[in-house]
Coordinates of C-alpha atoms in Angstrom, one line a residue:
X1 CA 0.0 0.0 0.0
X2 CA 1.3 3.6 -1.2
X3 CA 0.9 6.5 1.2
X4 CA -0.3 9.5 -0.5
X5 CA 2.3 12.9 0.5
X6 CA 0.2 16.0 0.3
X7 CA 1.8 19.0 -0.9
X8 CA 1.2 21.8 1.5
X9 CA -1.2 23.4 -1.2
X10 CA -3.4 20.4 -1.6
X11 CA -3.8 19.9 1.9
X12 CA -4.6 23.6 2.7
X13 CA -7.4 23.0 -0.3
X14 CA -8.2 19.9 1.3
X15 CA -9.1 21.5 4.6
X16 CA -10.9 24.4 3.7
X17 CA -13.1 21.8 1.4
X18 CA -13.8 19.7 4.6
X19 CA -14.6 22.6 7.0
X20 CA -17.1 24.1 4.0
X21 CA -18.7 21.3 3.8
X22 CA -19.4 20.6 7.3
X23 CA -20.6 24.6 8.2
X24 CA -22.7 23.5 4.9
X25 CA -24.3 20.7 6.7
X26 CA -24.4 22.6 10.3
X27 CA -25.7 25.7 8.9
X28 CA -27.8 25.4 6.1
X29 CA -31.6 24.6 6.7
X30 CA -32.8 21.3 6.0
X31 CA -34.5 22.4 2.7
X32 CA -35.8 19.1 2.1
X33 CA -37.8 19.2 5.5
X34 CA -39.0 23.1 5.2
X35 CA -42.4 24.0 4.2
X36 CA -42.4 26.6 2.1
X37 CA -45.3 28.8 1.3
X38 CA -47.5 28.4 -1.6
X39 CA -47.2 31.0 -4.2
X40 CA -50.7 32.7 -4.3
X41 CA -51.2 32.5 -0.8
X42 CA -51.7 35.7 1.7
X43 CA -49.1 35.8 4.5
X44 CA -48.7 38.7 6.8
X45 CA -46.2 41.1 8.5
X46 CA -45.6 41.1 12.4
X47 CA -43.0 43.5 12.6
X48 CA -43.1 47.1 11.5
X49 CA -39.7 47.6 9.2
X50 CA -39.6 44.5 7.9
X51 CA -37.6 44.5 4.2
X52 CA -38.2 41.6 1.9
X53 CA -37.0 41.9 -1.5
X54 CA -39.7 41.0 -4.3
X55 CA -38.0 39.5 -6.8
X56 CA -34.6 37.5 -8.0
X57 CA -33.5 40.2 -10.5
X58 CA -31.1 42.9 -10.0
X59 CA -34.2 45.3 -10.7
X60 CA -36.3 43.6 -8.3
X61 CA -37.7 46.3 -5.9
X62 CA -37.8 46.1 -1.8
X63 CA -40.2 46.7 -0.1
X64 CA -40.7 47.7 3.8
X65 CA -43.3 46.5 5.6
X66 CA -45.1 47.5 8.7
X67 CA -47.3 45.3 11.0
X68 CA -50.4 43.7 9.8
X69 CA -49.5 44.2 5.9
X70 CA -50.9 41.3 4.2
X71 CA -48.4 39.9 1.5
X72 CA -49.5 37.7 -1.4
X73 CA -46.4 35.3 -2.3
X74 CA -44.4 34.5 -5.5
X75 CA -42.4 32.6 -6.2
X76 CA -40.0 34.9 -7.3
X77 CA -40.4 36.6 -3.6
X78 CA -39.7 33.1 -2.3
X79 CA -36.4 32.5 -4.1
X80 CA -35.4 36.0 -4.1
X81 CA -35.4 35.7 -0.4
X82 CA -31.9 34.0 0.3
X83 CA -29.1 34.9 2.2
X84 CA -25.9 35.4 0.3
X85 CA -25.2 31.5 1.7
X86 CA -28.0 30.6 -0.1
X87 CA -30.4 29.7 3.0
X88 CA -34.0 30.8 2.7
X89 CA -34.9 34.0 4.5
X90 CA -38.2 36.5 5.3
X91 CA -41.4 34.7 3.9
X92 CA -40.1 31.5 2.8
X93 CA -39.6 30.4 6.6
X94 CA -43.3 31.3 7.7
X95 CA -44.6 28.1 8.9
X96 CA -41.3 27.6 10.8
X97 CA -41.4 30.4 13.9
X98 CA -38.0 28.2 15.0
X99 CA -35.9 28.9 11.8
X100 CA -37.2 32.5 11.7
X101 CA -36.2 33.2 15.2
X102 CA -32.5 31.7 14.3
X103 CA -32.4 33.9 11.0
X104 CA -33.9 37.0 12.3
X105 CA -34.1 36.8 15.8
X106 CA -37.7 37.5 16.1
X107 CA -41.1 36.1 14.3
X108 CA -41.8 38.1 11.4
X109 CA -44.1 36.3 9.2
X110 CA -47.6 34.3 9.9
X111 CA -49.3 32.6 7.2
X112 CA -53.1 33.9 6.4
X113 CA -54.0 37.6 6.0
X114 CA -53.7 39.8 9.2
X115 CA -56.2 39.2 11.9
X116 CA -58.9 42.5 11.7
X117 CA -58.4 43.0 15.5
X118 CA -54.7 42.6 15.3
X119 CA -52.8 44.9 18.2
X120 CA -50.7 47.6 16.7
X121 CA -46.9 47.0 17.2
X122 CA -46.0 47.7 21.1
X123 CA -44.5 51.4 21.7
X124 CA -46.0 53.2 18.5
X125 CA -48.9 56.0 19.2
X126 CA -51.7 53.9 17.3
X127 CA -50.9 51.1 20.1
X128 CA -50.8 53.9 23.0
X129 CA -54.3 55.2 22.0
X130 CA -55.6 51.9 20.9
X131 CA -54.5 50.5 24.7
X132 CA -55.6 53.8 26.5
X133 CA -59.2 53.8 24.8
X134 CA -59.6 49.9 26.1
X135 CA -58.5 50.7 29.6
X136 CA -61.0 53.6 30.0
X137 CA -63.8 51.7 29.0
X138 CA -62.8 48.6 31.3
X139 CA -62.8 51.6 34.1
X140 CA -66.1 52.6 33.0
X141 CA -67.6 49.5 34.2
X142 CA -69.8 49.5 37.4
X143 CA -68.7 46.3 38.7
X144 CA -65.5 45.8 40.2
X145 CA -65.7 42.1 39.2
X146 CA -66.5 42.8 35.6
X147 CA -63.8 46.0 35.4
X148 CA -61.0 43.5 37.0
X149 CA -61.6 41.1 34.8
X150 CA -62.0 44.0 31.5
X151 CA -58.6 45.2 32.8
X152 CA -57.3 42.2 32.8
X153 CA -57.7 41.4 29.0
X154 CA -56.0 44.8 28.2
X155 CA -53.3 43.5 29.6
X156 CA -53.5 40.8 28.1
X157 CA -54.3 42.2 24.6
X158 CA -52.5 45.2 24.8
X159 CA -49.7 44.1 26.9
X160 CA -48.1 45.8 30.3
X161 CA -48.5 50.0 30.7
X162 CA -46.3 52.0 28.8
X163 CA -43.0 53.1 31.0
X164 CA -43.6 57.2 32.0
X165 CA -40.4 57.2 34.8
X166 CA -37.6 58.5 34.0
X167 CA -34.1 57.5 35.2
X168 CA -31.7 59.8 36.4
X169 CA -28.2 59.9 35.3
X170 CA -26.7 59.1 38.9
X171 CA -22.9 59.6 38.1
X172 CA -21.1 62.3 40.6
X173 CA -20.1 65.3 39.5
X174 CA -15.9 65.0 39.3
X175 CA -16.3 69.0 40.0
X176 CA -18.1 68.1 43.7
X177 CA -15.3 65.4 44.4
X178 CA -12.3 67.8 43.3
X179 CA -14.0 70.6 45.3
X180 CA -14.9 68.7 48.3
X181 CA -10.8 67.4 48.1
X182 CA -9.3 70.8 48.1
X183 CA -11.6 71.5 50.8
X184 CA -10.6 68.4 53.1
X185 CA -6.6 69.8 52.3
X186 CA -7.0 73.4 53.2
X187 CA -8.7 72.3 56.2
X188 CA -5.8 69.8 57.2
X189 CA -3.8 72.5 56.6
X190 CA -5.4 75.1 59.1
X191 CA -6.6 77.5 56.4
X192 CA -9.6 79.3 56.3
X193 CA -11.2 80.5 53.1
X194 CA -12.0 84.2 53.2
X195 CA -14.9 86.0 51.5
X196 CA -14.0 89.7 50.0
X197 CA -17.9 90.2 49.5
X198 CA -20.4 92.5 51.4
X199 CA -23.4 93.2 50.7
X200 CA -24.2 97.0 50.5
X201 CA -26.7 98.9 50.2
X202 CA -28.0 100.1 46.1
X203 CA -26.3 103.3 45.4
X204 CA -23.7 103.7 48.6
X205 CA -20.2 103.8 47.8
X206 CA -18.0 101.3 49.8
X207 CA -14.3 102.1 50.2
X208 CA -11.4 98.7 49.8

C-alpha cells in the first residue's frame, strides 16, 4: 500500500473543502424538511420595518413593511429571499417560527392575512391610543368584578402599561469630588477661606 504525500497546497485545499462542507451541513436549513409557502397564498407582516425583497433580478424592488401588511407570495419573492449563503430567508420560513427566530431573531411572518383586531406593534402612538381607549372603557364598568376582569384582557391584549419614569443619570459630578478634596486639604492645613464680599446697600459707595 502507497501513502499519498500532500503538498502543503493540496492539503490547505483539502481542509478548507472539509470545513465548507461541514458549516454546509451545520448551517444550512434542511430544505428538504422546510415548508415553504404556496405561491398565491396571503401571509402577513408582524413586525413594522420589515424588508423583503420582491424579486430575483437585480431590478427587483424592496419593499418595507409595517405590521399587519398582508403579502400575497411568488415565487420569485420566495427564491429572491436567500441569504448570500443561499439559505432561505423573510417569507419562505413562515410556517417555521424556530428557523425564523435563528435567521432574524424575532417572528416576522404568519401565514393567512392579518387578523382584523390585530394589536398595533408595542410602543408606537396607534398602540398607545388603541390600549388607552380599552383601559378607560374597562374603568367605566360599574362592577368591580366585571372591570377586574375587562382590565385584565388589556393586559393581556394590549400588553403591560407604557413606562412614563424617568431615570436619572446618577454619576457624581468630578467638580463636587475635586472641590470637596481641596476643601478636606486646606482644612488639614489650618486654612480658612476668606470671603472679600459684602453686601451693600443700592447706590452707597464702599471704600477697599
Amino acid at each position: 500500500m502507497t501513502d499519498i504525500i500532500e503538498s502543503p497546497r493540496q492539503r490547505l485545499h483539502r481542509l478548507r473543502a472539509e470545513l465548507a462542507e461541514r458549516e454546509a451541513v451545520a448551517t444550512a436549513p434542511a430544505e428538504a424538511q422546510l415548508r415553504l409557502p404556496v405561491p398565491g397564498t396571503t401571509i402577513h407582516c408582524l413586525v413594522s420595518g420589515t424588508t423583503i425583497s420582491t424579486g430575483t433580478s437585480f431590478t427587483s424592488r424592496g419593499a418595507v413593511l409595517d405590521r399587519g401588511t398582508n403579502i400575497t407570495v411568488t415565487a420569485d419573492m420566495i427564491e429572491g429571499n436567500r441569504d448570500a449563503g443561499g439559505r432561505y430567508r423573510g417569507p419562505a420560513l413562515v410556517h417555521d417560527a424556530d428557523a425564523q427566530i435563528a435567521a432574524h431573531g424575532c417572528v416576522l411572518f404568519a401565514p393567512g392575512p392579518a387578523p382584523s383586531d390585530m394589536v398595533p406593534e408595542r410602543g408606537t402612538p396607534t398602540w398607545r391610543e388603541q390600549r388607552e381607549n380599552a383601559r378607560q372603557a374597562a374603568h367605566r364598568e360599574a362592577d368591580p368584578v366585571r372591570r377586574r376582569a375587562a382590565l385584565d384582557q388589556v393586559e393581556r391584549k394590549h400588553g403591560p402599561a407604557p413606562t412614563t419614569s424617568t431615570i436619572l443619570n446618577s454619576t457624581p459630578d468630578p467638580s463636587i469630588k475635586l472641590a470637596e478634596q481641596q476643601r478636606a486639604e486646606l482644612d488639614a492645613q489650618g486654612l480658612r477661606l476668606k470671603w472679600s464680599y459684602d453686601a451693600v446697600e443700592p447706590g452707597v459707595k464702599v471704600r477697599r
